Short mmCIF file of C-alpha atoms in Angstrom, two decimals:
data_model
loop_
_atom_site.label_atom_id
_atom_site.label_comp_id
_atom_site.label_asym_id
_atom_site.label_seq_id
_atom_site.Cartn_x
_atom_site.Cartn_y
_atom_site.Cartn_z
CA MET A 5 -58.28 -41.00 25.09
CA SER A 6 -55.42 -42.52 27.05
CA ALA A 7 -51.96 -42.97 25.61
CA GLU A 8 -52.43 -46.74 25.96
CA THR A 9 -55.57 -46.62 23.82
CA PHE A 10 -53.87 -44.49 21.18
CA LEU A 11 -50.90 -46.84 20.94
CA ARG A 12 -53.14 -49.90 20.76
CA ASP A 13 -55.67 -48.64 18.22
CA TYR A 14 -53.95 -45.94 16.15
CA TRP A 15 -50.15 -45.88 16.33
CA GLN A 16 -48.85 -47.05 12.92
CA LYS A 17 -52.35 -48.32 12.14
CA LYS A 18 -54.68 -45.47 11.11
CA PRO A 19 -54.98 -41.67 11.21
CA LEU A 20 -56.61 -39.83 14.08
CA LEU A 21 -57.98 -36.30 14.32
CA ILE A 22 -58.03 -34.79 17.82
CA ARG A 23 -60.02 -31.57 18.04
CA ASN A 24 -58.72 -29.00 20.52
CA ALA A 25 -55.81 -31.24 21.49
CA PHE A 26 -53.97 -28.12 22.69
CA PRO A 27 -56.61 -25.71 24.09
CA ASP A 28 -55.64 -22.03 23.81
CA PHE A 29 -52.44 -23.04 22.02
CA GLU A 30 -49.79 -20.29 22.06
CA PRO A 31 -47.23 -20.86 19.28
CA PRO A 32 -43.73 -20.63 20.77
CA VAL A 33 -42.41 -19.24 17.46
CA SER A 34 -43.98 -16.33 15.55
CA ALA A 35 -43.95 -16.03 11.76
CA ASP A 36 -41.28 -13.31 11.93
CA GLU A 37 -39.11 -15.42 14.24
CA LEU A 38 -39.47 -18.38 11.89
CA ALA A 39 -38.34 -16.24 8.95
CA GLY A 40 -35.40 -15.07 11.05
CA LEU A 41 -34.37 -18.66 11.74
CA ALA A 42 -34.56 -19.41 8.00
CA CYS A 43 -31.91 -16.74 7.45
CA GLU A 44 -29.42 -18.45 9.78
CA GLU A 45 -26.57 -20.46 8.26
CA ASP A 46 -26.91 -23.43 10.64
CA VAL A 47 -30.69 -23.81 10.27
CA GLU A 48 -32.17 -26.18 7.67
CA SER A 49 -34.98 -24.43 5.80
CA ARG A 50 -36.89 -24.66 2.53
CA LEU A 51 -39.22 -22.47 0.53
CA VAL A 52 -41.84 -24.16 -1.64
CA ILE A 53 -43.68 -21.99 -4.19
CA GLN A 54 -46.48 -23.31 -6.36
CA ASP A 55 -48.58 -21.80 -9.09
CA ALA A 56 -52.18 -20.75 -8.49
CA GLU A 57 -53.47 -23.87 -10.27
CA GLY A 58 -51.53 -26.12 -7.92
CA GLU A 59 -49.80 -27.92 -10.78
CA GLN A 60 -46.20 -26.72 -10.58
CA TRP A 61 -43.82 -26.40 -7.64
CA ALA A 62 -40.49 -24.63 -7.18
CA LEU A 63 -38.08 -25.36 -4.34
CA GLU A 64 -35.45 -23.11 -2.75
CA ASN A 65 -33.14 -24.10 0.09
CA GLY A 66 -32.00 -21.71 2.81
CA PRO A 67 -30.38 -19.84 4.33
CA PHE A 68 -32.31 -16.92 2.85
CA GLU A 69 -31.69 -13.21 2.65
CA ASP A 70 -34.14 -10.96 4.48
CA MET A 71 -35.26 -9.39 1.22
CA ARG A 72 -36.33 -12.76 -0.19
CA PHE A 73 -39.48 -12.77 1.92
CA SER A 74 -40.56 -9.29 0.82
CA SER A 75 -40.30 -10.38 -2.82
CA LEU A 76 -42.54 -13.45 -2.50
CA PRO A 77 -45.98 -13.58 -4.17
CA GLU A 78 -49.08 -12.84 -2.12
CA SER A 79 -50.20 -16.47 -1.95
CA HIS A 80 -49.33 -20.11 -2.69
CA TRP A 81 -45.99 -20.41 -0.92
CA THR A 82 -44.74 -22.27 2.17
CA LEU A 83 -41.70 -21.78 4.38
CA LEU A 84 -40.53 -24.90 6.21
CA VAL A 85 -37.94 -24.79 8.99
CA GLN A 86 -36.57 -28.07 10.31
CA ALA A 87 -35.58 -28.85 13.90
CA VAL A 88 -36.96 -25.67 15.44
CA ASP A 89 -36.74 -27.43 18.80
CA HIS A 90 -32.93 -27.22 18.48
CA TRP A 91 -33.05 -23.44 18.59
CA VAL A 92 -36.09 -22.43 20.63
CA PRO A 93 -36.38 -23.78 24.21
CA GLU A 94 -40.17 -23.30 24.23
CA ALA A 95 -40.45 -25.35 21.04
CA ASN A 96 -38.25 -28.02 22.56
CA ALA A 97 -40.53 -28.11 25.61
CA LEU A 98 -43.47 -28.93 23.33
CA LEU A 99 -41.84 -32.26 22.49
CA GLU A 100 -42.21 -33.29 26.13
CA GLN A 101 -45.91 -33.80 25.36
CA PHE A 102 -44.96 -36.66 23.04
CA ARG A 103 -42.66 -38.69 25.27
CA PHE A 104 -45.28 -41.39 25.66
CA ILE A 105 -43.39 -42.56 22.55
CA PRO A 106 -39.80 -43.66 23.42
CA SER A 107 -37.44 -40.68 23.32
CA TRP A 108 -35.06 -42.34 20.89
CA ARG A 109 -37.89 -42.46 18.32
CA ILE A 110 -38.49 -38.69 18.39
CA ASP A 111 -36.80 -36.83 15.54
CA ASP A 112 -37.60 -33.12 15.63
CA LEU A 113 -40.20 -30.37 15.44
CA MET A 114 -40.63 -28.84 11.98
CA VAL A 115 -42.60 -25.61 11.65
CA SER A 116 -44.21 -24.42 8.43
CA TYR A 117 -45.72 -21.05 7.60
CA ALA A 118 -47.94 -20.80 4.53
CA THR A 119 -49.97 -18.16 2.78
CA LYS A 120 -53.42 -18.96 1.40
CA GLY A 121 -53.22 -21.83 -1.08
CA GLY A 122 -49.73 -22.83 0.05
CA GLY A 123 -48.74 -26.46 0.43
CA VAL A 124 -46.18 -29.03 -0.66
CA GLY A 125 -48.60 -31.21 -2.63
CA PRO A 126 -49.92 -34.74 -2.10
CA HIS A 127 -47.16 -36.96 -0.71
CA TYR A 128 -46.38 -39.57 1.93
CA ASP A 129 -43.76 -39.95 4.65
CA ASN A 130 -41.98 -43.07 5.85
CA TYR A 131 -42.43 -42.07 9.49
CA ASP A 132 -45.20 -41.13 11.92
CA VAL A 133 -46.12 -37.47 12.25
CA PHE A 134 -48.34 -35.38 14.50
CA LEU A 135 -49.57 -32.20 12.79
CA ILE A 136 -50.54 -29.43 15.22
CA GLN A 137 -52.35 -26.41 13.85
CA ALA A 138 -50.71 -23.41 15.51
CA SER A 139 -52.46 -20.51 13.76
CA GLY A 140 -54.80 -19.96 10.83
CA GLN A 141 -56.48 -22.87 9.11
CA ARG A 142 -55.24 -25.76 7.00
CA ARG A 143 -57.28 -28.28 5.06
CA TRP A 144 -55.87 -31.79 5.21
CA GLU A 145 -56.80 -34.51 2.75
CA ILE A 146 -55.66 -38.04 3.58
CA GLY A 147 -56.03 -41.52 2.13
CA GLY A 148 -54.29 -44.52 0.61
CA ILE A 149 -51.06 -46.37 1.37
CA PHE A 150 -48.03 -45.59 -0.80
CA GLY A 151 -44.46 -46.75 -1.18
CA GLU A 152 -41.31 -46.58 -3.23
CA ASP A 153 -43.02 -48.20 -6.22
CA SER A 154 -45.95 -45.76 -6.25
CA PRO A 155 -46.13 -43.45 -9.29
CA ARG A 156 -44.72 -39.98 -8.69
CA ARG A 157 -44.12 -36.94 -10.81
CA ASP A 158 -40.58 -36.59 -12.13
CA ASP A 159 -40.99 -32.95 -13.24
CA THR A 160 -41.21 -31.41 -9.76
CA PRO A 161 -38.46 -30.72 -7.19
CA VAL A 162 -40.64 -32.11 -4.39
CA MET A 163 -42.17 -35.58 -4.20
CA ILE A 164 -45.70 -35.43 -5.62
CA LEU A 165 -48.17 -38.31 -5.93
CA PRO A 166 -49.95 -37.84 -9.28
CA GLU A 167 -52.44 -40.70 -8.90
CA TRP A 168 -54.00 -39.87 -5.57
CA GLN A 169 -57.55 -39.42 -4.37
CA ALA A 170 -58.46 -38.11 -0.94
CA GLU A 171 -60.57 -40.43 1.20
CA GLU A 172 -61.10 -38.00 4.11
CA THR A 173 -60.87 -34.23 4.47
CA PHE A 174 -60.40 -32.24 7.69
CA LEU A 175 -60.22 -28.50 8.32
CA LEU A 176 -57.88 -27.87 11.26
CA ASN A 177 -58.16 -24.83 13.52
CA PRO A 178 -55.61 -23.64 16.09
CA GLY A 179 -55.10 -26.32 18.74
CA ASP A 180 -56.34 -29.19 16.56
CA MET A 181 -53.98 -32.08 15.88
CA LEU A 182 -53.91 -34.78 13.21
CA TYR A 183 -51.88 -38.00 13.54
CA ILE A 184 -50.79 -39.66 10.29
CA PRO A 185 -49.07 -43.09 10.25
CA PRO A 186 -46.21 -43.95 7.88
CA ARG A 187 -46.95 -44.20 4.15
CA VAL A 188 -50.45 -42.72 4.35
CA GLY A 189 -50.95 -40.21 1.55
CA HIS A 190 -51.78 -36.68 2.67
CA ASN A 191 -52.05 -33.18 1.28
CA GLY A 192 -52.24 -29.98 3.32
CA THR A 193 -53.43 -26.67 1.90
CA ALA A 194 -53.45 -23.36 3.77
CA GLU A 195 -56.90 -21.80 3.99
CA SER A 196 -55.62 -18.51 5.42
CA ASP A 197 -52.61 -16.21 5.07
CA ASP A 198 -51.32 -16.90 8.57
CA CYS A 199 -51.27 -20.69 8.48
CA MET A 200 -48.67 -22.19 10.81
CA THR A 201 -48.39 -25.94 11.34
CA TYR A 202 -46.11 -27.73 13.78
CA SER A 203 -44.99 -31.21 12.67
CA VAL A 204 -43.63 -33.62 15.27
CA GLY A 205 -41.73 -36.26 13.32
CA PHE A 206 -40.32 -39.59 14.46
CA ARG A 207 -37.24 -41.58 13.56
CA ALA A 208 -37.76 -44.85 11.72
CA PRO A 209 -34.45 -46.20 10.39
CA SER A 210 -34.76 -48.32 7.27
CA HIS A 211 -33.55 -51.90 7.35
CA ALA A 212 -30.92 -50.85 4.82
CA ASP A 213 -29.63 -48.17 7.21
CA ILE A 214 -29.63 -50.57 10.15
CA LEU A 215 -27.63 -53.20 8.27
CA ARG A 216 -25.18 -50.71 6.73
CA GLN A 217 -24.60 -48.78 9.95
CA PHE A 218 -24.14 -51.89 12.08
CA THR A 219 -21.69 -53.53 9.69
CA ASP A 220 -19.75 -50.26 9.41
CA PHE A 221 -19.66 -50.03 13.22
CA VAL A 222 -18.35 -53.61 13.52
CA GLY A 223 -15.94 -53.23 10.62
CA GLU A 224 -14.27 -50.18 12.13
CA GLN A 225 -13.31 -52.26 15.18
CA LEU A 226 -11.76 -55.19 13.30
CA LYS A 227 -8.16 -55.73 12.28
CA SER A 228 -7.33 -56.47 8.67
CA GLU A 229 -5.90 -59.82 9.78
CA THR A 230 -9.36 -60.98 10.89
CA ARG A 231 -10.38 -62.89 7.77
CA TYR A 232 -12.29 -65.86 6.39
CA SER A 233 -10.32 -69.04 7.07
CA ASP A 234 -10.76 -72.71 6.20
CA PRO A 235 -8.03 -74.87 7.78
CA ASP A 236 -10.39 -77.82 7.40
CA LEU A 237 -10.51 -77.45 3.59
CA THR A 238 -10.85 -80.76 1.72
CA LEU A 239 -10.46 -81.61 -1.95
CA GLN A 240 -13.59 -81.09 -4.06
CA GLN A 241 -14.36 -82.40 -7.55
CA SER A 242 -15.51 -79.07 -8.97
CA PRO A 243 -13.29 -76.09 -8.01
CA GLY A 244 -16.00 -73.70 -9.23
CA LEU A 245 -18.53 -74.90 -6.63
CA ILE A 246 -19.30 -72.79 -3.56
CA ARG A 247 -20.20 -75.49 -1.06
CA GLN A 248 -22.87 -75.11 1.56
CA THR A 249 -20.18 -75.57 4.20
CA ASP A 250 -18.52 -72.41 2.86
CA ILE A 251 -21.78 -70.50 3.14
CA GLU A 252 -22.20 -71.73 6.70
CA LYS A 253 -18.78 -70.33 7.59
CA VAL A 254 -19.90 -66.91 6.29
CA ARG A 255 -23.21 -67.23 8.13
CA SER A 256 -21.29 -67.99 11.32
CA ILE A 257 -19.20 -64.84 10.86
CA MET A 258 -22.43 -62.80 10.71
CA THR A 259 -24.15 -64.46 13.66
CA ASP A 260 -21.03 -64.35 15.84
CA TYR A 261 -21.10 -60.55 15.75
CA LEU A 262 -24.85 -60.39 16.24
CA ASN A 263 -24.55 -62.65 19.28
CA GLU A 264 -21.50 -61.00 20.80
CA PRO A 265 -22.58 -59.61 24.19
CA ASP A 266 -23.31 -55.87 24.20
CA LEU A 267 -22.10 -55.24 20.64
CA LEU A 268 -25.49 -54.87 18.95
CA GLU A 269 -27.02 -53.24 22.03
CA ASN A 270 -24.35 -50.57 22.35
CA TRP A 271 -24.26 -49.87 18.62
CA PHE A 272 -28.02 -49.34 18.53
CA GLY A 273 -27.98 -46.95 21.48
CA GLN A 274 -25.22 -44.91 19.88
CA PHE A 275 -26.85 -45.00 16.44
CA MET A 276 -30.25 -43.85 17.66
CA THR A 277 -28.88 -41.01 19.79
CA GLU A 278 -26.64 -39.50 17.12
CA HIS A 279 -27.24 -35.78 16.84
CA LYS A 280 -29.42 -34.75 13.90
CA TYR A 281 -26.74 -32.24 12.94
CA PRO A 282 -23.34 -33.61 14.10
CA ASP A 283 -21.60 -30.25 13.62
CA GLN A 284 -23.93 -28.70 16.19
CA ALA A 285 -23.00 -31.37 18.72
CA ALA A 286 -19.31 -30.46 18.55
CA SER A 287 -17.71 -29.61 21.87
CA THR A 288 -17.55 -26.03 23.04
CA ASP A 289 -14.31 -24.50 24.27
CA GLU A 290 -13.11 -25.75 27.64
CA ASP A 291 -13.73 -22.40 29.29
CA GLU A 292 -17.39 -22.61 28.24
CA GLN A 293 -17.92 -25.94 30.00
CA TYR A 294 -19.13 -26.30 33.56
CA SER A 295 -16.97 -28.39 35.82
CA VAL A 296 -18.44 -31.34 37.72
CA GLU A 297 -17.89 -29.46 40.97
CA GLU A 298 -19.71 -26.37 39.72
CA LEU A 299 -22.71 -28.40 38.60
CA THR A 300 -22.85 -30.41 41.81
CA ASP A 301 -22.81 -27.21 43.86
CA TYR A 302 -25.43 -25.73 41.55
CA LEU A 303 -27.74 -28.69 42.17
CA GLN A 304 -27.22 -28.56 45.92
CA ASP A 305 -28.09 -24.85 45.87
CA GLY A 306 -31.49 -25.63 44.36
CA GLY A 307 -30.61 -25.38 40.67
CA GLN A 308 -32.05 -27.58 37.92
CA LEU A 309 -30.38 -29.30 34.98
CA TYR A 310 -31.96 -29.51 31.53
CA ARG A 311 -30.98 -31.46 28.46
CA SER A 312 -29.76 -28.97 25.88
CA GLU A 313 -31.92 -28.43 22.81
CA GLY A 314 -31.14 -30.97 20.10
CA SER A 315 -29.25 -33.35 22.39
CA ARG A 316 -30.41 -36.96 22.44
CA PHE A 317 -30.31 -39.03 25.62
CA ALA A 318 -31.20 -42.69 26.11
CA TYR A 319 -30.07 -45.62 28.23
CA ARG A 320 -30.29 -49.39 28.41
CA GLU A 321 -30.32 -51.66 31.42
CA LYS A 322 -27.82 -54.46 31.95
CA THR A 323 -28.45 -57.70 33.83
CA ASP A 324 -26.19 -56.67 36.72
CA GLY A 325 -28.30 -53.57 37.44
CA SER A 326 -25.95 -51.07 35.84
CA VAL A 327 -26.96 -49.03 32.82
CA VAL A 328 -25.31 -47.77 29.66
CA LEU A 329 -26.00 -44.08 29.04
CA PHE A 330 -26.07 -42.84 25.44
CA VAL A 331 -25.67 -39.14 24.63
CA ASN A 332 -25.37 -37.81 21.08
CA GLY A 333 -23.94 -41.05 19.73
CA GLU A 334 -21.53 -41.75 22.59
CA ALA A 335 -21.82 -44.32 25.38
CA CYS A 336 -20.66 -44.77 28.94
CA GLU A 337 -21.45 -47.35 31.63
CA ILE A 338 -22.97 -46.15 34.91
CA SER A 339 -22.98 -48.21 38.11
CA ALA A 340 -26.20 -49.65 39.53
CA GLU A 341 -26.06 -47.16 42.42
CA SER A 342 -26.52 -44.21 40.02
CA THR A 343 -29.21 -45.58 37.72
CA ASP A 344 -31.91 -43.37 39.25
CA PHE A 345 -30.02 -40.27 38.15
CA VAL A 346 -29.64 -41.65 34.64
CA ARG A 347 -33.36 -42.38 34.40
CA ALA A 348 -34.20 -38.91 35.66
CA LEU A 349 -31.74 -37.35 33.24
CA CYS A 350 -33.27 -39.19 30.27
CA ASP A 351 -36.95 -39.07 31.28
CA LEU A 352 -37.65 -35.83 33.13
CA PRO A 353 -37.80 -32.34 31.61
CA ALA A 354 -35.46 -31.16 34.39
CA ILE A 355 -33.66 -32.72 37.35
CA SER A 356 -32.84 -31.29 40.76
CA ALA A 357 -31.09 -32.39 43.93
CA ASP A 358 -34.41 -33.91 45.02
CA CYS A 359 -33.97 -36.56 42.31
CA ILE A 360 -30.47 -37.71 43.17
CA SER A 361 -27.72 -37.87 45.74
CA THR A 362 -24.46 -35.94 45.55
CA ARG A 363 -22.52 -39.15 44.88
CA GLU A 364 -24.84 -40.07 42.01
CA ALA A 365 -24.49 -36.60 40.55
CA GLN A 366 -20.72 -36.71 40.70
CA GLU A 367 -20.47 -40.10 38.97
CA VAL A 368 -22.87 -39.33 36.14
CA LEU A 369 -21.70 -35.75 35.61
CA THR A 370 -18.09 -36.95 35.47
CA GLU A 371 -19.02 -39.33 32.66
CA LEU A 372 -20.89 -36.56 30.85
CA TYR A 373 -17.87 -34.31 31.26
CA ASN A 374 -15.65 -36.99 29.74
CA MET A 375 -18.06 -37.18 26.80
CA GLU A 376 -17.81 -33.40 26.48
CA ALA A 377 -21.55 -33.18 27.01
CA LEU A 378 -21.56 -30.41 29.64
CA TYR A 379 -22.00 -26.94 28.23
CA GLY A 380 -22.00 -23.50 29.80
CA GLU A 381 -24.97 -21.94 28.04
CA GLU A 382 -28.00 -21.31 30.25
#
């Protein structure tokens, strides 16, 4: 199946099972390595334990002590580690397989390890997800469309759909992949003690988030003196009446900001490239940063540049041929002469001197340096 066919017939429309989507799949993270990540302070992790009857769930949040894993029961538990692609380059490389979806829509790679009977119960997500079976077997049950008003149990620490019936059931083996659109109910249960599932999730901001974040972005740029005004006020019979002309003034305030050139466009690029964990995107010390000259020489000597794990890159095109580059929630404008480098930087797994000229490299790398986006780690 081509990517075009998938997008046309399945994306946000209906589930799809792809057998052997990743032939001879080699998990980039072992169970022991996953447990090690769950012990790290900066890594988001959860442990879900359920009873043998599958009726009760307990939730623990990491980081965990090493001894916690040796004290777990023999079955019916799941370890979930978020954003593994931020920490493991090989896991980050796996996301390259999914860039037929715009990069700014990709969220992260979550990895779960479960013992036999383990799972998080029947639930739904508000975003698209690809579920790759990495090792062992997992039985997936899917069916129904759910939302905020759907009944859910209030006696469990995880979201559970109590009134749910499976419409389809699939047993996934290593290399199989299941796509599930937003709001489709699903329930995964480990059928073996070495069940590892990789979940590629996507960003889907709610309308509430979009409106709140945009108005906050605009509001932070305005002076307190910029206020509602009505120098054309006329006498009205009822002082308690809000006239339609008053509402139109407020409507004009809203639309003026929406129509202001580049304001909405630049906000959206910054919003959708914000780092998942802002603290991790903080600048390193100056002596840990490469200089523009060092990186330019490195490229000319045959080196390659990679986007660091967890960093988010995107760009938008302007009518004059220039582009605005967005990196981890920051923006800079790049001249039309260097747009090829920007596209390569955002689209390709790695870039080399074959992709760009020295002048292009110097312009774009200077802007990245100013955004403190050049780091010294290999």
